[in-house]
C-alpha atoms as one frame of an Amber mdcrd trajectory, in Angstrom:
protein
 -32.817 -25.233 122.047 -32.223 -28.850 120.976 -35.024 -31.371 120.956 -34.749
 -34.326 123.362 -33.938 -37.579 121.570 -35.593 -40.778 122.734 -33.174 -43.685
 122.849 -34.827 -47.083 122.650 -33.807 -50.322 124.345 -32.628 -53.096 122.013
 -35.313 -55.809 121.770 -32.604 -58.522 121.553 -29.863 -57.365 123.949 -30.993
 -57.077 127.545 -30.108 -53.691 129.029 -28.516 -52.216 125.881 -29.705 -48.816
 124.683 -29.639 -48.299 120.935 -27.838 -45.357 119.360 -29.105 -43.055 116.642
 -27.646 -43.784 113.202 -27.836 -41.603 110.120 -27.144 -44.004 107.208 -26.578
 -41.282 104.623 -25.897 -37.557 104.733 -28.247 -37.152 101.747 -31.270 -38.714
 103.476 -33.362 -37.193 106.242 -33.391 -40.526 108.054 -32.267 -41.470 111.560
 -32.492 -45.124 112.624 -32.164 -46.885 115.979 -29.081 -49.120 115.893 -27.829
 -51.577 118.524 -24.035 -51.355 118.787 -23.871 -54.785 120.463 -25.867 -57.049
 118.134 -25.934 -54.780 115.069 -29.731 -54.909 114.715 -31.789 -51.919 113.602
 -35.309 -50.787 114.461 -37.182 -49.200 111.557 -40.206 -47.046 112.366 -43.057
 -47.039 109.863 -41.854 -45.867 106.446 -38.140 -45.851 107.278 -37.314 -49.107
 105.481 -38.710 -47.638 102.250 -36.567 -44.516 102.687 -33.489 -46.648 103.213
 -33.841 -47.986  99.670 -32.671 -44.559  98.510 -29.380 -45.015 100.374 -26.443
 -46.389  98.399 -25.550 -49.876  99.773 -21.876 -49.007 100.173 -22.684 -45.857
 102.180 -24.916 -47.885 104.484 -22.338 -50.663 104.876 -19.713 -48.077 105.856
 -21.863 -47.029 108.827 -23.264 -50.406 109.927 -20.998 -53.280 110.833 -22.419
 -56.494 109.400 -21.479 -59.259 111.823 -22.014 -62.834 110.697 -21.123 -64.139
 114.177 -23.986 -62.460 116.094 -26.581 -65.215 116.287 -26.917 -65.683 120.047
 -28.898 -63.806 122.641 -29.905 -64.153 126.283 -33.338 -65.476 127.156 -35.423
 -62.563 128.396 -36.956 -64.784 131.096 -34.011 -66.697 132.595 -30.906 -65.187
 130.988 -29.699 -68.440 129.410 -27.820 -68.219 126.123 -29.797 -69.317 123.074
 -29.676 -69.039 119.300 -31.469 -65.878 118.191 -34.021 -67.763 116.075 -34.740
 -70.586 118.535 -38.513 -70.861 119.039 -38.091 -71.538 122.796 -35.419 -71.153
 125.439 -33.717 -74.550 125.893 -33.495 -73.999 129.676 -36.814 -72.480 130.826
 -38.866 -73.293 127.666 -40.277 -69.742 127.426 -41.270 -68.765 123.868 -38.571
 -66.608 122.268 -40.543 -63.496 121.329 -39.074 -60.006 121.082 -40.888 -56.947
 122.411 -41.397 -53.781 120.389 -38.862 -51.205 121.603 -41.484 -48.453 121.188
 -44.721 -49.877 122.664 -43.594 -53.084 124.432 -46.003 -55.402 122.612 -44.854
 -58.716 121.145 -43.214 -58.605 117.737 -44.531 -61.232 115.346 -42.006 -63.300
 113.429 -42.631 -63.378 109.671 -40.558 -64.696 106.798 -40.419 -62.902 103.451
 -38.175 -64.033 100.637 -36.061 -66.160 102.967 -35.505 -63.253 105.379 -36.943
 -63.403 108.901 -38.366 -60.133 110.207 -39.967 -59.066 113.473 -42.688 -56.460
 112.789 -44.892 -54.684 115.323 -48.461 -54.603 114.101 -49.365 -51.854 116.525
 -46.536 -49.387 115.702 -45.981 -50.687 112.137 -42.241 -50.742 112.721 -39.921
 -53.669 112.090 -36.809 -55.117 113.731 -34.021 -56.327 111.447 -31.384 -58.558
 113.008 -27.858 -57.953 111.778 -27.946 -61.201 109.764 -31.069 -60.068 107.900
 -29.512 -56.680 107.166 -26.437 -58.460 105.821 -28.506 -60.681 103.525 -30.518
 -57.766 102.155 -27.553 -55.457 101.618 -25.307 -58.154 100.160 -28.038 -58.794
  97.580 -28.176 -55.069  96.761 -24.378 -54.733  96.479 -24.193 -57.851  94.276
 -26.922 -56.472  91.988 -25.116 -53.131  91.823 -21.837 -54.872  90.953 -23.533
 -56.802  88.141 -24.837 -53.545  86.666 -21.457 -51.828  86.961 -19.102 -52.983
  84.227 -15.974 -54.637  85.593 -17.026 -54.602  89.232 -16.727 -57.816  91.172
 -19.463 -58.901  93.601 -18.613 -58.877  97.327 -16.841 -61.912  98.732
């Protein structure tokens, strides 16, 4: 008998259920991926496991979308830039909720990348733009180590 799989709601996209994503056949890792905004929820320890995945294999399964920077305000539904501190219409603070426990995610910046971790569940939300920045850095480093390979454009 198959085990029931819990599908989480995207913390950015109102009403969108994330899908399960296996970034590599070699890794025993299944992530929660939003097909609309391209963001991924990492449970505790999953981000470290992802480092074992080849960047090109991951990029083949996740569409990096440089144009996804807008979201709807979770209070009034107005369109706003994803990293706006407040909604320009209703002035509510733009804070995401943990897709697992529902508590506020805290915005932190590490190495120029903005992340939304949940202190309670110890998971972290990566927007598509952050994933792109991290993986482009990894692919560029890989290209530099590989003789004759050009970095991504």
